[in-house]
């Protein structure tokens, strides 16, 4: 299993929003710029995260993204699977009917155990716990809010 670019960008987006004050609305361009995500790609990822109940998209002049739930309630697994679908290591795990040997395959159980361990590890990693460690950015709370009031090309710190 390899984390797709969409999966990586989704994690960056949620990590950024999780580091903002609760209920703060952050313009999409601000998230895209701060986390180095192409804005059109972020728009698509944002829709997927919204459908999964992870973030809320607000329209209008003061619109943008905000988390629907607290960072403690959102797992790394949930975000990755929102954009990539269910994680699996081999087709036989996703579609057992695709392999006639699944019931007696010696490797099938190993793939299954590895997938289960990966899913367990990712499900135990909340975004709140991720923020307690080192992050890939260092932005004081409120900086994006101030920058978003100035517009897309003013007031942004290079990250």
CSV table of C-alpha atoms in Angstrom, one decimal, residues 47-105:
chain,number,residue,atom,x,y,z
A,47,UNK,CA,-15.5,17.7,-1.3
A,48,UNK,CA,-14.4,14.2,-0.4
A,49,UNK,CA,-13.6,15.2,3.2
A,50,UNK,CA,-16.9,17.0,3.5
A,51,UNK,CA,-18.9,13.9,2.2
A,52,UNK,CA,-17.1,11.9,4.9
A,53,UNK,CA,-18.2,14.3,7.6
A,54,UNK,CA,-14.7,15.5,8.4
A,55,UNK,CA,-14.9,19.1,7.3
A,56,UNK,CA,-17.5,21.6,6.4
A,57,UNK,CA,-17.4,23.8,3.4
A,58,UNK,CA,-18.9,27.3,3.8
A,59,UNK,CA,-19.6,29.4,0.7
A,60,UNK,CA,-19.4,33.1,0.2
A,61,UNK,CA,-17.0,36.0,0.9
A,62,UNK,CA,-16.2,34.7,4.4
A,63,UNK,CA,-16.4,31.1,3.3
A,64,UNK,CA,-13.8,28.3,3.5
A,65,UNK,CA,-13.1,25.1,5.4
A,66,UNK,CA,-13.5,24.2,9.0
A,67,UNK,CA,-13.5,20.9,10.8
A,68,UNK,CA,-16.9,19.4,11.7
A,69,UNK,CA,-15.5,17.6,14.7
A,70,UNK,CA,-12.7,18.2,17.2
A,71,UNK,CA,-9.2,16.9,16.2
A,72,UNK,CA,-9.5,14.3,19.0
A,73,UNK,CA,-12.4,12.7,17.1
A,74,UNK,CA,-10.7,12.5,13.7
A,75,UNK,CA,-8.3,9.7,13.0
A,76,UNK,CA,-5.6,9.4,10.4
A,77,UNK,CA,-7.4,6.3,9.0
A,78,UNK,CA,-10.6,8.2,8.6
A,79,UNK,CA,-9.0,10.9,6.5
A,80,UNK,CA,-6.9,8.6,4.4
A,81,UNK,CA,-9.9,6.3,3.6
A,82,UNK,CA,-12.1,9.3,2.9
A,83,UNK,CA,-10.0,10.0,-0.2
A,84,UNK,CA,-8.5,6.7,-1.0
A,85,UNK,CA,-11.2,4.2,-0.1
A,86,UNK,CA,-10.7,1.2,2.1
A,87,UNK,CA,-7.1,0.3,2.7
A,88,UNK,CA,-5.9,-3.1,1.5
A,89,UNK,CA,-2.6,-4.7,0.6
A,90,UNK,CA,-3.8,-7.1,-2.0
A,91,UNK,CA,-6.8,-7.5,-4.2
A,92,UNK,CA,-7.8,-10.7,-2.5
A,93,UNK,CA,-8.5,-8.7,0.7
A,94,UNK,CA,-10.8,-6.2,-1.1
A,95,UNK,CA,-12.5,-8.7,-3.3
A,96,UNK,CA,-12.1,-12.3,-2.0
A,97,UNK,CA,-14.1,-13.6,-4.9
A,98,UNK,CA,-11.3,-12.4,-7.2
A,99,UNK,CA,-9.0,-15.1,-6.0
A,100,UNK,CA,-9.9,-18.7,-6.0
A,101,UNK,CA,-7.1,-19.5,-3.6
A,102,UNK,CA,-8.2,-17.1,-0.8
A,103,UNK,CA,-9.6,-19.8,1.4
A,104,UNK,CA,-6.4,-21.9,1.4
A,105,UNK,CA,-3.7,-19.4,0.5
